[in-house]
Coordinates of C-alpha atoms (C1' of nucleotides) in Angstrom, one line a residue:
Chain A
M1 CA -4.0 -4.2 0.9
P2 CA -5.8 -6.9 1.2
E3 CA -3.6 -10.4 0.9
L4 CA -5.2 -13.4 1.4
P5 CA -6.3 -13.5 5.0
E6 CA -8.2 -10.4 4.6
V7 CA -9.9 -11.1 1.1
E8 CA -10.8 -14.2 3.0
T9 CA -12.4 -12.4 5.7
I10 CA -14.5 -9.9 3.4
A11 CA -16.0 -13.4 1.6
Q12 CA -16.7 -14.4 4.4
G13 CA -18.2 -11.6 5.9
L14 CA -20.0 -11.0 3.0
R15 CA -21.4 -14.4 1.8
P16 CA -24.2 -14.4 4.6
L17 CA -25.9 -10.8 3.6
L18 CA -25.4 -11.6 0.0
T19 CA -26.0 -15.4 -0.9
H20 CA -29.6 -15.6 -2.6
R21 CA -29.9 -11.6 -3.1
T22 CA -30.9 -10.7 -6.4
I23 CA -29.6 -7.6 -8.1
T24 CA -32.4 -4.5 -8.5
G25 CA -30.0 -1.7 -9.3
I26 CA -26.6 -0.2 -10.3
P27 CA -27.1 3.7 -9.0
H28 CA -23.4 4.4 -8.9
L29 CA -20.5 3.2 -11.5
A30 CA -17.6 5.3 -11.7
P31 CA -16.5 5.0 -15.8
H32 CA -12.9 4.7 -15.0
L33 CA -13.3 1.6 -13.7
N34 CA -15.8 -0.1 -16.3
P35 CA -13.8 0.0 -19.5
Q36 CA -16.3 -1.9 -21.4
G37 CA -19.0 0.8 -20.9
P38 CA -21.8 1.5 -18.1
N39 CA -24.7 0.1 -20.0
S40 CA -22.5 -3.4 -20.0
L41 CA -21.9 -4.3 -16.8
I42 CA -25.4 -3.1 -15.7
E43 CA -27.5 -4.9 -18.4
K44 CA -25.1 -7.9 -16.8
L45 CA -26.2 -7.6 -13.4
I46 CA -29.7 -6.3 -13.1
G47 CA -32.1 -9.1 -12.1
Q48 CA -29.2 -11.6 -11.8
Q49 CA -29.2 -13.7 -8.2
I50 CA -26.0 -14.0 -6.7
Q51 CA -25.5 -17.5 -5.9
G52 CA -22.4 -17.6 -3.7
V53 CA -19.1 -15.2 -2.2
S54 CA -15.8 -16.7 -2.6
R55 CA -12.1 -16.0 -2.9
R56 CA -9.1 -17.2 -5.1
G57 CA -5.7 -15.7 -4.5
K58 CA -6.6 -12.1 -3.6
L59 CA -9.6 -12.0 -5.9
L60 CA -13.1 -12.2 -4.4
F61 CA -16.2 -13.5 -6.4
L62 CA -19.8 -12.8 -6.7
D63 CA -20.9 -15.9 -8.0
L64 CA -23.7 -15.1 -10.2
S65 CA -23.9 -18.4 -12.1
P66 CA -21.9 -21.6 -12.6
T67 CA -20.5 -19.6 -15.5
E68 CA -20.4 -15.9 -14.6
R69 CA -19.1 -14.2 -11.9
I70 CA -18.0 -10.4 -11.0
A71 CA -13.9 -10.5 -9.6
F72 CA -13.0 -8.0 -7.8
H73 CA -9.2 -6.9 -7.1
L74 CA -8.8 -4.7 -4.1
R75 CA -5.1 -3.6 -4.7
M76 CA -3.9 -1.6 -1.6
T77 CA -7.2 0.7 -0.4
G78 CA -9.8 -1.4 -2.1
R79 CA -12.8 -1.9 0.3
L80 CA -16.1 -4.0 0.3
G81 CA -19.0 -3.4 2.3
M82 CA -23.0 -2.9 3.1
S83 CA -25.1 -0.2 3.3
P84 CA -28.7 0.8 3.5
A85 CA -30.3 1.1 -0.1
G86 CA -30.7 4.8 -1.4
E87 CA -27.9 6.1 1.1
P88 CA -25.3 8.2 -1.4
P89 CA -22.1 7.0 -2.1
G90 CA -19.3 8.2 0.4
A91 CA -15.7 9.2 -0.8
H92 CA -14.5 7.3 -2.9
V93 CA -17.1 4.8 -4.0
H94 CA -17.0 3.6 -7.5
L95 CA -19.3 1.3 -7.2
L96 CA -23.0 0.6 -5.8
I97 CA -25.0 -2.3 -6.5
N98 CA -28.7 -2.6 -4.9
L99 CA -30.1 -5.3 -3.6
D100 CA -33.8 -6.9 -3.2
N101 CA -33.6 -6.7 0.6
Q102 CA -33.1 -2.7 1.1
S103 CA -29.5 -3.2 1.5
A104 CA -26.8 -2.4 -1.4
L105 CA -22.8 -3.5 -1.8
Y106 CA -20.4 -0.9 -2.2
F107 CA -16.8 -0.5 -3.4
Q108 CA -15.0 1.9 -2.1
D109 CA -11.1 2.7 -3.4
Q110 CA -8.9 5.8 -2.3
R111 CA -6.4 5.2 -5.0
K112 CA -8.4 3.7 -7.9
F113 CA -5.6 0.5 -8.0
G114 CA -8.5 -1.4 -7.5
T115 CA -10.7 -3.2 -9.9
F116 CA -13.6 -5.0 -10.9
R117 CA -15.4 -6.8 -13.7
H118 CA -17.7 -9.2 -15.1
Y119 CA -16.5 -12.3 -16.6
T120 CA -17.8 -15.3 -18.3
E121 CA -15.6 -18.2 -17.2
Q122 CA -14.4 -18.2 -20.6
E123 CA -13.1 -14.6 -20.1
L124 CA -11.9 -15.6 -16.8
N125 CA -9.7 -18.7 -18.4
A126 CA -8.8 -16.1 -21.0
W127 CA -7.1 -13.7 -18.2
P128 CA -3.4 -14.6 -17.7
F129 CA -3.5 -13.8 -14.1
Y130 CA -6.0 -15.9 -13.4
S131 CA -5.4 -18.6 -15.5
R132 CA -1.8 -18.5 -14.3
M133 CA -2.1 -18.0 -10.7
G134 CA -0.5 -20.4 -8.0
P135 CA -2.1 -22.9 -5.9
E136 CA -4.0 -21.8 -2.6
P137 CA -1.1 -21.5 0.2
L138 CA -3.5 -23.3 2.6
S139 CA -4.9 -26.3 0.1
V140 CA -1.7 -27.0 -1.2
G141 CA 0.5 -30.1 -0.3
E142 CA 4.2 -29.5 1.3
E143 CA 5.5 -31.6 -1.9
E144 CA 3.9 -29.5 -4.5
F145 CA 5.2 -26.7 -2.5
L146 CA 8.6 -27.7 -2.4
G147 CA 8.5 -28.6 -6.2
R148 CA 7.8 -25.2 -6.8
V149 CA 9.9 -23.3 -4.8
E150 CA 13.3 -26.1 -4.6
G151 CA 16.3 -25.1 -6.8
R152 CA 14.4 -22.1 -8.9
R153 CA 16.6 -19.0 -9.4
G154 CA 14.9 -15.8 -8.0
R155 CA 14.9 -14.6 -3.8
I156 CA 12.9 -16.6 -2.1
K157 CA 10.5 -13.5 -0.8
A158 CA 10.0 -13.1 -4.9
L159 CA 8.8 -16.3 -5.0
L160 CA 6.4 -15.7 -2.4
L161 CA 4.9 -12.5 -3.6
N162 CA 5.0 -13.9 -7.3
Q163 CA 1.2 -15.0 -7.5
E164 CA 2.1 -17.6 -10.2
V165 CA 4.1 -19.6 -7.4
V166 CA 1.2 -19.2 -4.8
A167 CA -1.7 -17.1 -4.8
G168 CA -2.4 -14.8 -2.4
I169 CA 0.5 -13.6 -0.5
G170 CA 1.4 -10.0 -0.5
N171 CA 4.4 -8.1 1.6
I172 CA 3.0 -8.6 5.0
Y173 CA 2.5 -12.6 5.1
A174 CA 5.7 -12.9 3.1
D175 CA 7.8 -11.2 5.7
E176 CA 6.1 -12.8 8.6
S177 CA 6.3 -16.2 7.1
L178 CA 9.9 -15.8 6.4
F179 CA 10.6 -14.7 9.7
R180 CA 8.8 -17.5 11.4
A181 CA 11.2 -20.0 9.2
A182 CA 14.4 -18.0 9.8
I183 CA 15.1 -17.3 6.5
H184 CA 16.3 -14.1 5.4
P185 CA 14.1 -12.8 2.6
A186 CA 17.1 -12.0 0.1
T187 CA 17.9 -16.0 0.1
P188 CA 18.0 -17.3 -3.3
A189 CA 15.5 -20.2 -3.5
S190 CA 18.1 -22.7 -5.1
A191 CA 20.3 -22.2 -1.9
L192 CA 17.4 -23.4 0.7
S193 CA 17.2 -27.3 1.6
R194 CA 14.2 -29.3 1.3
P195 CA 14.1 -28.7 5.7
R196 CA 14.1 -25.2 5.2
I197 CA 11.6 -25.1 2.6
T198 CA 8.9 -27.1 4.2
S199 CA 9.9 -25.1 7.7
L200 CA 8.8 -22.0 5.5
Y201 CA 5.8 -24.0 3.8
H202 CA 4.6 -24.5 7.8
A203 CA 5.0 -21.3 8.5
L204 CA 3.3 -19.6 5.8
Q205 CA 0.2 -22.0 6.3
N206 CA 0.3 -21.3 10.4
V207 CA 0.8 -17.0 9.8
L208 CA -2.2 -17.5 7.4
R209 CA -4.9 -19.2 9.7
E210 CA -3.7 -17.1 12.9
A211 CA -4.3 -14.1 10.4
I212 CA -7.6 -15.2 9.2
T213 CA -8.7 -16.5 12.8
A214 CA -7.8 -12.6 13.5
G215 CA -10.0 -11.1 11.0
G216 CA -6.6 -10.0 9.0
S217 CA -4.4 -7.1 9.7
S218 CA -5.8 -3.1 9.4
I219 CA -2.4 -1.3 8.7
R220 CA -4.7 1.7 7.5
D221 CA -7.2 1.1 4.9
Y222 CA -8.3 -2.2 5.5
R223 CA -11.4 -3.1 7.2
T224 CA -14.0 -6.3 7.6
A225 CA -17.3 -6.7 5.3
A226 CA -18.9 -5.3 8.3
G227 CA -16.4 -2.0 8.7
L228 CA -14.3 -3.6 11.5
V229 CA -10.7 -3.3 11.8
G230 CA -8.8 -6.7 12.0
T231 CA -6.1 -7.6 14.7
F232 CA -3.5 -9.6 13.6
Q233 CA -1.6 -6.1 13.3
N234 CA -0.9 -7.0 16.7
A235 CA 0.7 -10.1 16.1
F236 CA 3.3 -9.1 13.6
Q237 CA 6.9 -9.9 14.5
V238 CA 8.5 -8.2 11.8
Y239 CA 6.3 -6.1 9.6
G240 CA 6.3 -2.5 10.4
R241 CA 8.9 -3.0 13.3
K242 CA 11.9 -1.5 11.9
D243 CA 14.4 -0.3 14.3
Q244 CA 12.6 -2.1 17.1
P245 CA 13.9 -5.2 18.9
C246 CA 13.5 -8.9 17.4
L247 CA 10.9 -10.5 19.9
R248 CA 13.0 -13.9 19.6
C249 CA 16.6 -12.4 20.2
A250 CA 16.0 -8.8 21.1
E251 CA 18.6 -7.7 18.2
S252 CA 17.3 -4.4 15.9
L253 CA 14.9 -5.4 13.2
R254 CA 16.3 -4.0 9.8
T255 CA 14.7 -3.3 6.6
T256 CA 15.8 -3.8 2.9
K257 CA 14.4 -3.9 -0.5
V258 CA 13.4 -6.9 -2.3
A259 CA 11.6 -7.5 -5.1
G260 CA 11.1 -3.7 -4.6
R261 CA 9.4 -3.9 -1.5
T262 CA 10.3 -2.6 1.9
T263 CA 11.1 -5.7 3.8
C264 CA 11.8 -6.2 7.3
Y265 CA 13.8 -8.9 8.8
C266 CA 16.1 -9.7 12.0
P267 CA 20.2 -9.7 10.9
T268 CA 20.4 -12.3 14.0
C269 CA 17.8 -14.7 13.2
Q270 CA 17.5 -14.5 9.4
P271 CA 21.4 -14.8 8.8
E272 CA 22.6 -13.4 5.0
P273 CA 22.8 -16.4 2.8
V274 CA 26.4 -17.4 2.8
S275 CA 27.5 -17.2 -0.5
G276 CA 24.9 -14.8 -1.8
Chain B
dA1 C1' 16.1 -7.5 -11.4
dG2 C1' 15.0 -3.0 -11.2
dA3 C1' 12.4 1.4 -12.8
dC4 C1' 8.3 3.2 -13.4
dC5 C1' 3.5 3.7 -14.0
dC6 C1' -1.5 3.9 -11.9
dC7 C1' -3.2 7.3 -7.9
dT8 C1' -4.6 9.5 -3.2
dG9 C1' -3.4 10.9 1.6
dG10 C1' -0.5 10.4 5.8
dA11 C1' 3.8 11.3 8.3
dC12 C1' 7.6 14.0 8.6
Chain C
dG1 C1' 8.0 20.0 0.0
dT2 C1' 9.9 14.7 0.2
dC3 C1' 8.8 10.1 0.9
dC4 C1' 6.3 6.3 2.0
dA5 C1' 2.1 2.5 1.5
dG6 C1' -1.6 -4.8 2.0
dG7 C1' 0.0 -4.6 -5.8
dG8 C1' 0.3 -5.5 -10.2
dG9 C1' 1.6 -4.2 -15.5
dT10 C1' 5.1 -2.9 -18.7
dC11 C1' 9.4 -2.0 -20.0
dT12 C1' 14.3 -1.9 -20.2

DNA sequence: AGACCCCTGGAC
DNA sequence: GTCCAGGGGTCT
């Protein structure tokens, strides 16, 4: 579910509620999500004060100290939110963290793809998914983005989805940014001129900024930290709009598969690359 | 690059 | 029933 704008929205919502709170208990912890053993995690967390909430790509961190944090990856259906302490976990709640102000942070995940783990900085840097992660798309400079995309083999959408190229893009924002840049998702990156990659860079930044402002996109499961739906789904131009008219040219939008993901595009505004 | 895998539930 | 879903890992 959550891509960069959704994780950022959740982080912004949790930050004022969690910063400087002390963890007083872990009343619920699903064993299947805790390979290190329950006592190991509980011992590491009880009594710790949360120093802040941060995000890197699609990872959300509870910062416990300069060298210790909890990393959450929400994958498809993960949610983070607050509930009154002592409230019994609802369906699919896999972690409950009691805090020193009678509130609790919960992690809920219907499909159980989501993960969380306590990391030291050393352990985090030894995690390839983290250490190999590309730059933040909203911070990366135009030149660096060009350098990471220009001339590479692979289709442009696959590169956008590759967290080592740029971190935090998923199926929605890949499709939306490619439509805005008028690039067919299956175009080999090597077939894109510098001006077209630059156009994609700006389209990507714009769509991510707008989505964060809208509180993210709620297709099914995503909710903000306060349990509210985002509204950027109302601004989708291609995602989920198969067979509906293109908002720019009225042509019927189509789907194809790129990088194993359903991909929605306009066959007129995003023409197939000439040579393939 | 593609085929599965993890898992649950909604749409058809 | 079957297919599909904001993700990512592994294996061919």
